[in-house]
C-alpha cells in the first residue's frame, strides 16, 4: 500500500500539485489519469522521492517515506521499480547491461546467475535475443519492454509506470498493459500507472484517480468511471468517440 | 554577482555528492577503464597532431626572432623545449581538450538528465553524481598528465623535424639545445598543472550537464557554457599555480 497525504508541490511559485490525498492498493493496478500537463508525472516523482513535496507525506505501508533519510530511503528503493515516460535506458549500455545494473549494485550473485535472471526478465517481457543491442537500436515498444524488464529484475514490491504505452500502437499498448497487470497480480505488487489512454483505463483500471489541474478530481473503478458525475472527467473520458459509444450501450 | 555565488555553492554541493562513499568498487573500476578510453585514448590523436605542428611552429618563430650573431643557435631548441613543457603541453592542450572532452561530457550528462536516465539511476538507489562523474574525473586526472608527456615529446620532435626539413637551422644545434640546462622540476610543474586542469575540465562540464533542464537546446547551451567557464577557470588556475609553484 502506498498512501499520499495532503501532497502539495509547486515550482517557482506555480502550484502543480494541490493537496492530493490518495491511497494505492497492493496487488492491483492503480491508475492516475488526467490531461497532459495536469501533474501526473510530478505526482509520480513525488511519490518516489525524485521531487520533495512542499507539504504532506508519502507512506510506504507503515513507513513514512517523506521523513526518512537518504540511507533508509535507499533501503526502500531496492523494492521500487520504475518505468519512465521515455524509457530512460542508459544509452551507453546494452540491453543486458541495463537490466543487470540493479543486480550488480545490490546483489553479490555470481555472473552466471545474474545473466540467467536477465534472460528470465527478458523472456517475461517477450524480448529474447535482444541482449546485445543498444537502446538506439530498439523500437519504442522494445524500449518500454526493456524498461519493464529492468524495473522488475529485483522483484520490486512497488512498481511505478509513467505512461508505459504512450507512443505505441494500440495492439502493443494492450500487450504492455496486460503484462504490467499480470506481473502485478503474480507478484502481488503495488502498481501505480500514469496514463491518458482510455483504452488502458478500460483494460486494466482496477482503481482510478483523476487529476485535474493539480487537484484530485475524482476517484473510483473503471465500472464507475463511465457514469461519474464530474464535468471535467466526463469531457476527458468521452473525448474519444469509442468511449462515447460505450456509454450509449 | 549573487548568481555566481549560487553557482559556486551548487558546484561544491555536487562535488560533495561526487566524492561521498562509492557504491561498489567493482563497478567503479569498470567505469573508470571505460572512461579512460573515452576521455583519454580518444584524445591521443588530437593531442599528437596539435603538438607536432605547434612544436614546429615554435621552432620556426624562434629561428626568426632569435636571429642574431650573439645568440647561439642551440637556444632555439632550448626555447622550444621550455615553451612546450612550461606552457603549451599543459595549458594549451587543456584548453583544446576542454573543447573536446568538456563539451562531450556536458552534453552526455545533460542528455541523461533530460531523458530521465539520471532519475532512473536515483530510483535504483544509485548516487548518480558519484556513479557518473567520479569515474570521469579519476580517468581524466590519471590520463591527462600522460597526454602532457606525450605532447611535450611530440612537440620537441616536431621542432626537430622542421629543422631537418628546412635549412633554417642546423638540426644538431637543435638537439644540443634541448639537452641544455634541463630541470626536472619543470616537468613536475607541468604534470601538476595538467592534473588540476583535468579535474577542472571534467568537474565543471559535468556540473553544467548535471543541472541541465528542459530540452536539447538547453543541453547545447549547457555544453557551450561548460567550455567557456571551464576555459576561464583553467586560465585563472594557470595563473595561481604558476605563482605558487614557480615563483
Ligand atoms: N522540474 C520542473 N520544474 C518546473 N515545472 C515543472 C517541472 N516538472 C513539471 N513542471 C510543470 O508541472 C506541470 C505538470 O507537469 P507533468 O509533467 O506532471 O504533466 P503530466 O500530467 O505528466 O503531462 P503529460 O501527460 O504530458 O506527461 C507542467 O505544467 C510542467 O510545466
Ligand atoms: Mg507525464
Short mmCIF file of C-alpha atoms and ligand atoms in Angstrom, two decimals:
data_model
loop_
_atom_site.label_atom_id
_atom_site.label_comp_id
_atom_site.label_asym_id
_atom_site.label_seq_id
_atom_site.Cartn_x
_atom_site.Cartn_y
_atom_site.Cartn_z
CA UNK A 1 0.00 0.00 0.00
CA UNK A 2 1.22 3.49 -0.81
CA UNK A 3 -0.54 6.49 0.62
CA UNK A 4 -0.21 10.16 -0.26
CA UNK A 5 -1.36 12.57 2.44
CA UNK A 6 -2.14 16.16 1.50
CA UNK A 7 0.68 16.42 -1.02
CA UNK A 8 1.39 19.93 -2.26
CA UNK A 9 4.13 20.82 -4.69
CA UNK A 10 4.96 23.99 -6.55
CA UNK A 11 7.73 25.08 -8.91
CA UNK A 12 8.87 28.71 -8.81
CA UNK A 13 5.68 29.77 -7.08
CA UNK A 14 3.39 27.92 -9.51
CA UNK A 15 1.36 25.23 -7.78
CA UNK A 16 1.48 21.97 -9.70
CA UNK A 17 0.02 19.62 -7.07
CA UNK A 18 -2.59 20.94 -4.69
CA UNK A 19 -3.49 18.96 -1.57
CA UNK A 20 -3.62 15.47 -3.05
CA UNK A 21 -4.56 12.58 -0.77
CA UNK A 22 -4.98 9.11 -2.15
CA UNK A 23 -4.31 5.50 -1.25
CA UNK A 24 -2.95 2.98 -3.76
CA UNK A 25 -3.76 -0.66 -3.06
CA UNK A 26 -1.42 -3.63 -3.13
CA UNK A 27 -1.89 -6.34 -5.73
CA UNK A 28 -3.90 -4.24 -8.12
CA UNK A 29 -3.20 -1.75 -10.88
CA UNK A 30 -3.81 1.79 -9.66
CA UNK A 31 -4.20 4.33 -12.46
CA UNK A 32 -3.56 8.04 -12.33
CA UNK A 33 -5.28 9.69 -15.26
CA UNK A 34 -5.51 13.27 -16.39
CA UNK A 35 -4.83 15.60 -19.27
CA UNK A 36 -1.33 16.39 -20.46
CA UNK A 37 0.23 18.85 -18.04
CA UNK A 38 -2.18 18.09 -15.20
CA UNK A 39 0.68 16.99 -12.93
CA UNK A 40 0.73 13.18 -13.24
CA UNK A 41 4.47 12.89 -13.73
CA UNK A 42 5.17 15.32 -10.90
CA UNK A 43 2.87 13.31 -8.62
CA UNK A 44 4.57 10.05 -9.50
CA UNK A 45 8.02 11.55 -9.00
CA UNK A 46 6.93 12.98 -5.67
CA UNK A 47 5.72 9.54 -4.58
CA UNK A 48 9.13 8.00 -5.30
CA UNK A 49 11.06 10.92 -3.84
CA UNK A 50 12.55 12.40 -7.01
CA UNK A 51 10.69 15.59 -6.04
CA UNK A 52 10.30 16.61 -2.41
CA UNK A 53 6.74 17.67 -1.56
CA UNK A 54 6.37 21.20 -0.16
CA UNK A 55 3.99 19.76 2.39
CA UNK A 56 2.28 16.45 3.06
CA UNK A 57 3.68 12.95 3.39
CA UNK A 58 4.08 9.74 1.43
CA UNK A 59 3.68 6.41 3.21
CA UNK A 60 5.03 3.08 2.01
CA UNK A 61 2.99 0.61 4.01
CA UNK A 62 3.80 1.65 7.58
CA UNK A 63 6.89 3.72 6.75
CA UNK A 64 6.71 7.48 6.36
CA UNK A 65 8.91 7.85 3.28
CA UNK A 66 8.98 11.65 3.38
CA UNK A 67 10.51 11.65 6.86
CA UNK A 68 13.25 9.16 6.04
CA UNK A 69 16.89 9.99 5.46
CA UNK A 70 18.95 9.06 2.42
CA UNK A 71 20.11 5.72 3.78
CA UNK A 72 16.69 4.45 4.85
CA UNK A 73 15.22 5.60 1.57
CA UNK A 74 17.84 3.64 -0.24
CA UNK A 75 16.64 0.51 1.53
CA UNK A 76 13.11 1.15 0.23
CA UNK A 77 14.41 1.97 -3.23
CA UNK A 78 15.58 -1.61 -3.62
CA UNK A 79 11.92 -2.52 -3.57
CA UNK A 80 10.93 0.12 -6.13
CA UNK A 81 10.82 -0.40 -9.87
CA UNK A 82 10.03 2.49 -12.15
CA UNK A 83 9.29 2.78 -15.83
CA UNK A 84 9.88 6.29 -17.10
CA UNK A 85 7.88 8.08 -19.76
CA UNK A 86 10.71 7.79 -22.28
CA UNK A 87 12.17 4.51 -21.05
CA UNK A 88 15.28 6.17 -19.61
CA UNK A 89 17.58 3.29 -20.54
CA UNK A 90 21.26 4.12 -20.20
CA UNK A 91 22.37 4.94 -23.73
CA UNK A 92 25.92 3.77 -23.29
CA UNK A 93 24.94 0.31 -22.05
CA UNK A 94 23.46 -2.66 -23.87
CA UNK A 95 20.04 -4.06 -23.05
CA UNK A 96 21.62 -6.74 -20.92
CA UNK A 97 23.83 -4.29 -19.01
CA UNK A 98 20.84 -2.04 -18.41
CA UNK A 99 18.81 -4.82 -16.87
CA UNK A 100 21.77 -6.23 -14.98
CA UNK A 101 22.76 -2.93 -13.35
CA UNK A 102 20.43 -3.22 -10.33
CA UNK A 103 21.74 -6.74 -9.78
CA UNK A 104 25.33 -5.51 -9.97
CA UNK A 105 24.57 -2.81 -7.45
CA UNK A 106 22.53 -4.66 -4.91
CA UNK A 107 23.38 -8.34 -5.06
CA UNK A 108 26.50 -10.45 -4.81
CA UNK A 109 25.23 -13.12 -7.16
CA UNK A 110 27.74 -14.77 -9.46
CA UNK A 111 27.77 -13.52 -13.03
CA UNK A 112 26.06 -16.62 -14.44
CA UNK A 113 23.16 -16.29 -12.04
CA UNK A 114 22.70 -12.62 -12.92
CA UNK A 115 22.73 -13.47 -16.59
CA UNK A 116 20.08 -16.10 -16.01
CA UNK A 117 17.91 -13.59 -14.19
CA UNK A 118 18.31 -11.09 -17.03
CA UNK A 119 17.27 -13.71 -19.55
CA UNK A 120 14.30 -14.61 -17.42
CA UNK A 121 13.14 -10.98 -17.26
CA UNK A 122 13.65 -10.50 -20.98
CA UNK A 123 11.65 -13.65 -21.58
CA UNK A 124 8.97 -12.30 -19.25
CA UNK A 125 8.55 -9.20 -21.46
CA UNK A 126 8.79 -11.39 -24.57
CA UNK A 127 12.05 -9.92 -25.81
CA UNK A 128 14.50 -12.78 -26.28
CA UNK A 129 17.72 -12.26 -28.21
CA UNK A 130 17.92 -8.51 -27.63
CA UNK A 131 20.70 -8.79 -25.02
CA UNK A 132 23.47 -7.31 -27.10
CA UNK A 133 21.56 -4.42 -28.65
CA UNK A 134 21.96 -0.79 -27.61
CA UNK A 135 18.92 1.38 -26.79
CA UNK A 136 19.44 3.35 -30.02
CA UNK A 137 18.84 0.13 -31.96
CA UNK A 138 15.46 -0.58 -30.35
CA UNK A 139 11.95 0.43 -31.36
CA UNK A 140 9.75 2.41 -28.97
CA UNK A 141 7.86 -0.68 -27.87
CA UNK A 142 11.06 -2.62 -27.28
CA UNK A 143 12.45 0.22 -25.17
CA UNK A 144 9.34 0.15 -23.00
CA UNK A 145 9.66 -3.60 -22.59
CA UNK A 146 13.33 -3.40 -21.65
CA UNK A 147 12.39 -0.68 -19.15
CA UNK A 148 9.81 -3.05 -17.66
CA UNK A 149 12.38 -5.84 -17.52
CA UNK A 150 14.81 -3.55 -15.70
CA UNK A 151 12.10 -2.42 -13.31
CA UNK A 152 11.18 -5.98 -12.30
CA UNK A 153 14.64 -7.52 -12.17
CA UNK A 154 14.96 -7.12 -8.40
CA UNK A 155 11.41 -8.37 -7.72
CA UNK A 156 10.07 -4.99 -6.63
CA UNK A 157 7.22 -4.58 -4.18
CA UNK A 158 6.27 -1.24 -5.67
CA UNK A 159 6.07 -0.56 -9.39
CA UNK A 160 5.67 2.89 -10.92
CA UNK A 161 4.90 3.36 -14.60
CA UNK A 162 4.83 6.75 -16.28
CA UNK A 163 2.73 6.35 -19.42
CA UNK A 164 4.01 2.87 -20.20
CA UNK A 165 2.25 2.75 -23.55
CA UNK A 166 2.35 6.29 -24.88
CA UNK A 167 3.53 6.40 -28.46
CA UNK A 168 2.79 2.75 -29.08
CA UNK A 169 0.30 1.22 -31.49
CA UNK A 170 -2.97 0.00 -29.89
CA UNK A 171 -2.03 -3.68 -30.06
CA UNK A 172 1.39 -3.25 -28.46
CA UNK A 173 -0.21 -0.97 -25.88
CA UNK A 174 -2.59 -3.69 -24.80
CA UNK A 175 0.23 -6.21 -24.64
CA UNK A 176 2.22 -3.90 -22.37
CA UNK A 177 -0.81 -3.06 -20.22
CA UNK A 178 -1.62 -6.70 -19.72
CA UNK A 179 1.99 -7.51 -19.00
CA UNK A 180 2.06 -4.97 -16.18
CA UNK A 181 -1.27 -6.22 -14.92
CA UNK A 182 -0.06 -9.82 -14.95
CA UNK A 183 3.15 -9.00 -13.10
CA UNK A 184 1.22 -7.01 -10.53
CA UNK A 185 -1.08 -9.90 -9.69
CA UNK A 186 1.55 -12.59 -9.97
CA UNK A 187 3.96 -10.97 -7.51
CA UNK A 188 1.38 -9.06 -5.51
CA UNK A 189 2.94 -5.66 -6.22
CA UNK A 190 1.62 -2.19 -5.53
CA UNK A 191 1.49 -0.80 -9.05
CA UNK A 192 0.81 2.82 -9.95
CA UNK A 193 0.39 3.76 -13.60
CA UNK A 194 0.14 7.20 -15.18
CA UNK A 195 -1.84 7.29 -18.36
CA UNK A 196 -4.09 9.42 -20.50
CA UNK A 197 -5.17 6.49 -22.60
CA UNK A 198 -8.81 5.48 -22.08
CA UNK A 199 -8.13 2.07 -23.59
CA UNK A 200 -5.73 1.31 -20.73
CA UNK A 201 -8.29 2.56 -18.27
CA UNK A 202 -10.95 0.17 -19.56
CA UNK A 203 -8.43 -2.67 -19.89
CA UNK A 204 -6.62 -2.67 -16.56
CA UNK A 205 -8.04 0.18 -14.45
CA UNK A 206 -8.78 -1.51 -11.16
CA UNK A 207 -8.56 1.68 -9.18
CA UNK A 208 -8.52 5.09 -10.83
CA UNK A 209 -7.62 8.57 -9.65
CA UNK A 210 -8.39 11.51 -11.90
CA UNK A 211 -6.11 14.53 -11.58
CA UNK A 212 -7.41 17.84 -12.86
CA UNK A 213 -5.11 20.86 -12.84
CA UNK A 214 -3.11 19.54 -9.93
CA UNK A 215 -6.08 18.52 -7.77
CA UNK A 216 -7.72 15.19 -7.25
CA UNK A 217 -10.89 15.46 -9.30
CA UNK A 218 -12.38 12.00 -8.87
CA UNK A 219 -11.62 8.50 -7.63
CA UNK A 220 -13.24 5.15 -8.42
CA UNK A 221 -13.20 2.00 -10.55
CA UNK A 222 -13.45 1.51 -14.28
CA UNK A 223 -17.04 0.36 -13.88
CA UNK A 224 -17.91 3.63 -12.18
CA UNK A 225 -15.97 5.95 -14.43
CA UNK A 226 -18.44 5.84 -17.31
CA UNK A 227 -21.22 7.06 -15.07
CA UNK A 228 -19.30 9.58 -12.96
CA UNK A 229 -20.95 12.91 -12.23
CA UNK A 230 -18.00 15.15 -12.98
CA UNK A 231 -17.99 17.52 -15.92
CA UNK A 232 -14.20 17.69 -16.41
CA UNK A 233 -13.84 13.94 -16.02
CA UNK A 234 -16.66 13.28 -18.48
CA UNK A 235 -15.01 15.54 -21.02
CA UNK A 236 -11.77 13.64 -20.52
CA UNK A 237 -13.33 10.19 -20.65
CA UNK A 238 -15.59 10.81 -23.61
CA UNK A 239 -13.08 12.70 -25.69
CA UNK A 240 -12.74 9.56 -27.76
CA UNK A 241 -15.66 8.52 -29.89
CA UNK A 242 -15.30 4.91 -28.88
CA UNK A 243 -15.78 5.69 -25.24
CA UNK A 244 -18.84 7.75 -26.11
CA UNK A 245 -20.36 4.80 -27.85
CA UNK A 246 -19.50 2.58 -24.89
CA UNK A 247 -21.72 4.72 -22.69
CA UNK A 248 -24.63 4.56 -25.08
CA UNK A 249 -24.67 0.77 -24.99
CA UNK B 1 27.05 38.51 -8.78
CA UNK B 2 24.71 36.65 -6.44
CA UNK B 3 24.17 34.10 -9.19
CA UNK B 4 27.87 33.37 -9.38
CA UNK B 5 28.00 32.58 -5.68
CA UNK B 6 24.91 30.42 -6.01
CA UNK B 7 26.53 28.58 -8.90
CA UNK B 8 29.76 28.04 -6.97
CA UNK B 9 27.77 26.84 -3.97
CA UNK B 10 25.88 24.34 -6.08
CA UNK B 11 29.12 23.20 -7.67
CA UNK B 12 30.57 22.35 -4.27
CA UNK B 13 27.39 20.60 -3.14
CA UNK B 14 27.61 18.45 -6.26
CA UNK B 15 31.28 17.71 -5.61
CA UNK B 16 30.30 16.66 -2.09
CA UNK B 17 27.92 14.13 -3.63
CA UNK B 18 30.53 13.02 -6.16
CA UNK B 19 33.14 12.27 -3.51
CA UNK B 20 30.87 10.59 -0.99
CA UNK B 21 31.38 6.88 -0.39
CA UNK B 22 31.25 4.96 -3.70
CA UNK B 23 28.64 2.26 -4.18
CA UNK B 24 30.64 -0.77 -5.17
CA UNK B 25 34.29 -0.71 -6.08
CA UNK B 26 33.98 -3.30 -8.86
CA UNK B 27 31.50 -1.24 -10.82
CA UNK B 28 33.65 1.85 -10.49
CA UNK B 29 36.72 0.07 -11.76
CA UNK B 30 34.88 -0.99 -14.88
CA UNK B 31 33.58 2.51 -15.49
CA UNK B 32 36.96 4.14 -14.92
CA UNK B 33 38.52 1.90 -17.55
CA UNK B 34 35.72 2.75 -19.94
CA UNK B 35 36.18 6.48 -19.32
CA UNK B 36 39.96 6.23 -19.72
CA UNK B 37 39.27 5.04 -23.21
CA UNK B 38 36.56 7.59 -23.94
CA UNK B 39 38.32 10.60 -22.43
CA UNK B 40 41.99 9.68 -22.63
CA UNK B 41 42.77 7.34 -25.51
CA UNK B 42 40.40 9.15 -27.82
CA UNK B 43 42.30 12.38 -27.24
CA UNK B 44 45.72 10.98 -28.07
CA UNK B 45 45.37 11.60 -31.80
CA UNK B 46 44.26 15.20 -31.44
CA UNK B 47 46.96 15.94 -28.88
CA UNK B 48 49.64 14.40 -31.09
CA UNK B 49 48.61 16.29 -34.22
CA UNK B 50 48.40 19.64 -32.49
CA UNK B 51 51.65 19.14 -30.60
CA UNK B 52 53.73 18.24 -33.63
CA UNK B 53 52.56 21.32 -35.51
CA UNK B 54 52.95 23.65 -32.57
CA UNK B 55 56.47 22.32 -31.89
CA UNK B 56 57.37 23.02 -35.50
CA UNK B 57 55.83 26.49 -35.46
CA UNK B 58 57.52 27.46 -32.20
CA UNK B 59 60.88 26.41 -33.65
CA UNK B 60 60.29 28.43 -36.80
CA UNK B 61 59.31 31.51 -34.85
CA UNK B 62 62.28 31.17 -32.53
CA UNK B 63 64.54 30.94 -35.57
CA UNK B 64 63.14 34.19 -36.90
CA UNK B 65 63.12 36.04 -33.59
CA UNK B 66 66.48 34.89 -32.28
CA UNK B 67 68.39 35.51 -35.50
CA UNK B 68 71.43 37.26 -34.10
CA UNK B 69 75.17 36.58 -34.03
CA UNK B 70 75.14 36.87 -30.22
CA UNK B 71 72.60 34.11 -29.57
CA UNK B 72 73.81 30.55 -30.15
CA UNK B 73 71.54 28.53 -32.42
CA UNK B 74 71.07 25.89 -29.73
CA UNK B 75 68.96 28.47 -27.82
CA UNK B 76 66.20 27.69 -30.31
CA UNK B 77 65.98 24.07 -29.22
CA UNK B 78 66.10 25.15 -25.61
CA UNK B 79 63.31 27.70 -26.07
CA UNK B 80 61.12 25.22 -27.90
CA UNK B 81 61.54 22.67 -25.13
CA UNK B 82 60.80 25.15 -22.38
CA UNK B 83 57.73 26.53 -24.14
CA UNK B 84 56.33 23.05 -24.64
CA UNK B 85 56.99 21.99 -21.06
CA UNK B 86 56.04 25.14 -19.22
CA UNK B 87 53.01 26.33 -21.07
CA UNK B 88 51.92 24.62 -24.22
CA UNK B 89 51.66 20.97 -23.26
CA UNK B 90 49.73 21.56 -20.07
CA UNK B 91 47.71 24.72 -20.61
CA UNK B 92 47.06 24.85 -24.30
CA UNK B 93 46.37 21.16 -24.56
CA UNK B 94 44.00 21.53 -21.60
CA UNK B 95 42.18 24.36 -23.37
CA UNK B 96 41.83 22.33 -26.53
CA UNK B 97 40.66 19.27 -24.65
CA UNK B 98 38.25 21.40 -22.67
CA UNK B 99 36.56 21.97 -26.01
CA UNK B 100 36.61 18.33 -26.99
CA UNK B 101 36.20 16.46 -23.71
CA UNK B 102 34.32 19.17 -21.82
CA UNK B 103 31.58 19.62 -24.37
CA UNK B 104 31.11 15.89 -24.77
CA UNK B 105 30.84 15.32 -21.02
CA UNK B 106 28.38 18.18 -20.58
CA UNK B 107 26.17 17.02 -23.41
CA UNK B 108 26.33 13.38 -22.39
CA UNK B 109 25.34 14.07 -18.80
CA UNK B 110 22.88 16.78 -19.85
CA UNK B 111 21.13 14.36 -22.19
CA UNK B 112 20.99 11.79 -19.42
CA UNK B 113 19.37 14.41 -17.23
CA UNK B 114 16.63 15.44 -19.65
CA UNK B 115 15.87 11.89 -20.76
CA UNK B 116 15.42 10.90 -17.10
CA UNK B 117 18.36 8.48 -17.12
CA UNK B 118 19.70 10.23 -14.04
CA UNK B 119 16.31 9.89 -12.35
CA UNK B 120 16.34 6.21 -13.26
CA UNK B 121 19.71 5.79 -11.53
CA UNK B 122 18.46 7.64 -8.46
CA UNK B 123 15.42 5.38 -8.29
CA UNK B 124 17.68 2.37 -8.23
CA UNK B 125 19.25 3.93 -5.16
CA UNK B 126 22.44 4.83 -7.02
CA UNK B 127 24.28 8.01 -6.09
CA UNK B 128 24.05 9.24 -9.68
CA UNK B 129 26.51 12.09 -9.24
CA UNK B 130 29.21 9.80 -7.99
CA UNK B 131 28.37 6.98 -10.39
CA UNK B 132 28.50 9.20 -13.48
CA UNK B 133 31.05 11.86 -12.60
CA UNK B 134 33.67 10.25 -10.36
CA UNK B 135 34.95 7.78 -12.99
CA UNK B 136 35.33 10.64 -15.46
CA UNK B 137 37.30 12.74 -13.00
CA UNK B 138 39.55 9.85 -11.99
CA UNK B 139 40.14 8.81 -15.59
CA UNK B 140 40.98 12.35 -16.70
CA UNK B 141 43.21 13.16 -13.75
CA UNK B 142 45.19 9.97 -14.39
CA UNK B 143 45.33 10.29 -18.14
CA UNK B 144 45.91 14.00 -18.80
CA UNK B 145 49.43 14.00 -17.35
CA UNK B 146 50.25 11.17 -19.77
CA UNK B 147 48.87 13.27 -22.62
CA UNK B 148 51.04 16.14 -21.44
CA UNK B 149 54.18 14.00 -21.51
CA UNK B 150 53.21 12.78 -24.94
CA UNK B 151 52.63 16.32 -26.11
CA UNK B 152 56.00 17.54 -24.81
CA UNK B 153 57.78 14.69 -26.57
CA UNK B 154 55.95 15.06 -29.86
CA UNK B 155 56.27 18.85 -29.81
CA UNK B 156 60.04 18.62 -29.43
CA UNK B 157 60.17 16.08 -32.23
CA UNK B 158 58.08 18.47 -34.35
CA UNK B 159 60.69 21.17 -33.87
CA UNK B 160 63.44 18.76 -34.86
CA UNK B 161 61.59 17.65 -37.96
CA UNK B 162 61.13 21.22 -39.18
CA UNK B 163 64.84 21.85 -38.63
CA UNK B 164 65.62 18.79 -40.72
CA UNK B 165 63.04 19.56 -43.38
CA UNK B 166 64.10 23.18 -43.93
CA UNK B 167 67.53 24.71 -43.84
CA UNK B 168 66.51 27.27 -41.28
CA UNK B 169 68.90 25.87 -38.67
CA UNK B 170 71.33 23.02 -38.13
CA UNK B 171 69.47 20.04 -36.59
CA UNK B 172 72.35 19.03 -34.34
CA UNK B 173 72.31 22.50 -32.76
CA UNK B 174 68.62 21.96 -32.02
CA UNK B 175 69.42 18.65 -30.33
CA UNK B 176 72.18 20.32 -28.30
CA UNK B 177 69.66 22.97 -27.27
CA UNK B 178 67.03 20.60 -25.98
CA UNK B 179 69.63 18.93 -23.76
CA UNK B 180 70.84 22.18 -22.20
CA UNK B 181 70.07 23.04 -18.59
CA UNK B 182 67.25 20.56 -18.09
CA UNK B 183 65.29 21.00 -14.86
CA UNK B 184 63.10 18.05 -13.97
CA UNK B 185 61.04 20.31 -11.71
CA UNK B 186 59.60 21.94 -14.83
CA UNK B 187 58.11 18.59 -15.77
CA UNK B 188 56.67 18.15 -12.30
CA UNK B 189 55.14 21.61 -12.53
CA UNK B 190 53.67 20.78 -15.90
CA UNK B 191 52.21 17.49 -14.69
CA UNK B 192 50.65 19.08 -11.63
CA UNK B 193 49.05 21.69 -13.83
CA UNK B 194 47.67 19.14 -16.22
CA UNK B 195 46.18 17.04 -13.41
CA UNK B 196 44.50 20.12 -11.95
CA UNK B 197 43.22 21.18 -15.37
CA UNK B 198 41.88 17.67 -15.95
CA UNK B 199 39.92 17.93 -12.74
CA UNK B 200 38.59 21.37 -13.71
CA UNK B 201 37.51 20.29 -17.19
CA UNK B 202 35.67 17.17 -16.09
CA UNK B 203 34.05 18.52 -12.96
CA UNK B 204 32.95 21.84 -14.44
CA UNK B 205 31.47 20.30 -17.56
CA UNK B 206 29.82 17.52 -15.55
CA UNK B 207 28.33 20.19 -13.31
CA UNK B 208 26.73 22.06 -16.20
CA UNK B 209 25.43 18.83 -17.69
CA UNK B 210 24.09 17.53 -14.40
CA UNK B 211 21.95 20.59 -13.81
CA UNK B 212 20.71 20.95 -17.38
CA UNK B 213 16.97 21.03 -17.71
CA UNK B 214 14.46 21.40 -20.48
CA UNK B 215 15.21 20.14 -23.96
CA UNK B 216 18.06 19.51 -26.36
CA UNK B 217 18.55 23.26 -26.87
CA UNK B 218 19.32 23.59 -23.19
CA UNK B 219 21.79 20.71 -23.38
CA UNK B 220 23.56 22.53 -26.22
CA UNK B 221 23.66 25.67 -24.14
CA UNK B 222 24.94 23.79 -21.11
CA UNK B 223 27.79 22.35 -23.11
CA UNK B 224 28.76 25.75 -24.51
CA UNK B 225 28.69 27.20 -21.03
CA UNK B 226 30.78 24.30 -19.75
CA UNK B 227 33.51 25.02 -22.29
CA UNK B 228 33.51 28.77 -21.69
CA UNK B 229 33.52 28.57 -17.91
CA UNK B 230 35.97 25.66 -17.93
CA UNK B 231 38.43 27.62 -20.07
CA UNK B 232 38.23 30.72 -17.91
CA UNK B 233 38.71 28.70 -14.73
CA UNK B 234 41.71 26.96 -16.32
CA UNK B 235 43.32 30.32 -17.08
CA UNK B 236 42.71 31.54 -13.54
CA UNK B 237 44.27 28.42 -12.07
CA UNK B 238 47.12 28.61 -14.55
CA UNK B 239 47.98 31.96 -13.05
CA UNK B 240 47.57 30.79 -9.46
CA UNK B 241 49.58 27.60 -9.96
CA UNK B 242 52.39 29.38 -11.76
CA UNK B 243 52.58 31.87 -8.93
CA UNK B 244 52.57 29.11 -6.34
CA UNK B 245 54.88 26.60 -7.98
CA UNK B 246 57.42 28.63 -9.95
CA UNK B 247 57.89 31.91 -8.17
N1 LIG C 1 11.01 20.30 -12.81
C1 LIG C 1 10.01 21.15 -13.08
N2 LIG C 1 10.19 22.48 -12.91
C2 LIG C 1 9.18 23.34 -13.16
N3 LIG C 1 7.96 22.99 -13.59
C3 LIG C 1 7.71 21.69 -13.79
C4 LIG C 1 8.72 20.70 -13.55
N4 LIG C 1 8.20 19.49 -13.82
C5 LIG C 1 6.93 19.71 -14.22
N5 LIG C 1 6.62 21.03 -14.21
C6 LIG C 1 5.33 21.60 -14.55
O1 LIG C 1 4.34 20.89 -13.88
C7 LIG C 1 3.18 20.73 -14.69
C8 LIG C 1 2.75 19.29 -14.70
O2 LIG C 1 3.70 18.54 -15.43
P1 LIG C 1 3.68 16.98 -15.56
O3 LIG C 1 4.91 16.58 -16.25
O4 LIG C 1 3.40 16.37 -14.24
O5 LIG C 1 2.43 16.73 -16.51
P2 LIG C 1 1.82 15.36 -16.95
O6 LIG C 1 0.46 15.28 -16.37
O7 LIG C 1 2.76 14.26 -16.65
O8 LIG C 1 1.69 15.55 -18.52
P3 LIG C 1 1.97 14.51 -19.69
O9 LIG C 1 0.74 13.67 -19.78
O10 LIG C 1 2.14 15.36 -20.90
O11 LIG C 1 3.18 13.74 -19.35
C9 LIG C 1 3.53 21.26 -16.06
O12 LIG C 1 2.86 22.49 -16.22
C10 LIG C 1 5.02 21.47 -16.02
O13 LIG C 1 5.34 22.65 -16.71
MG1 LIG C 2 3.97 12.99 -17.75
#
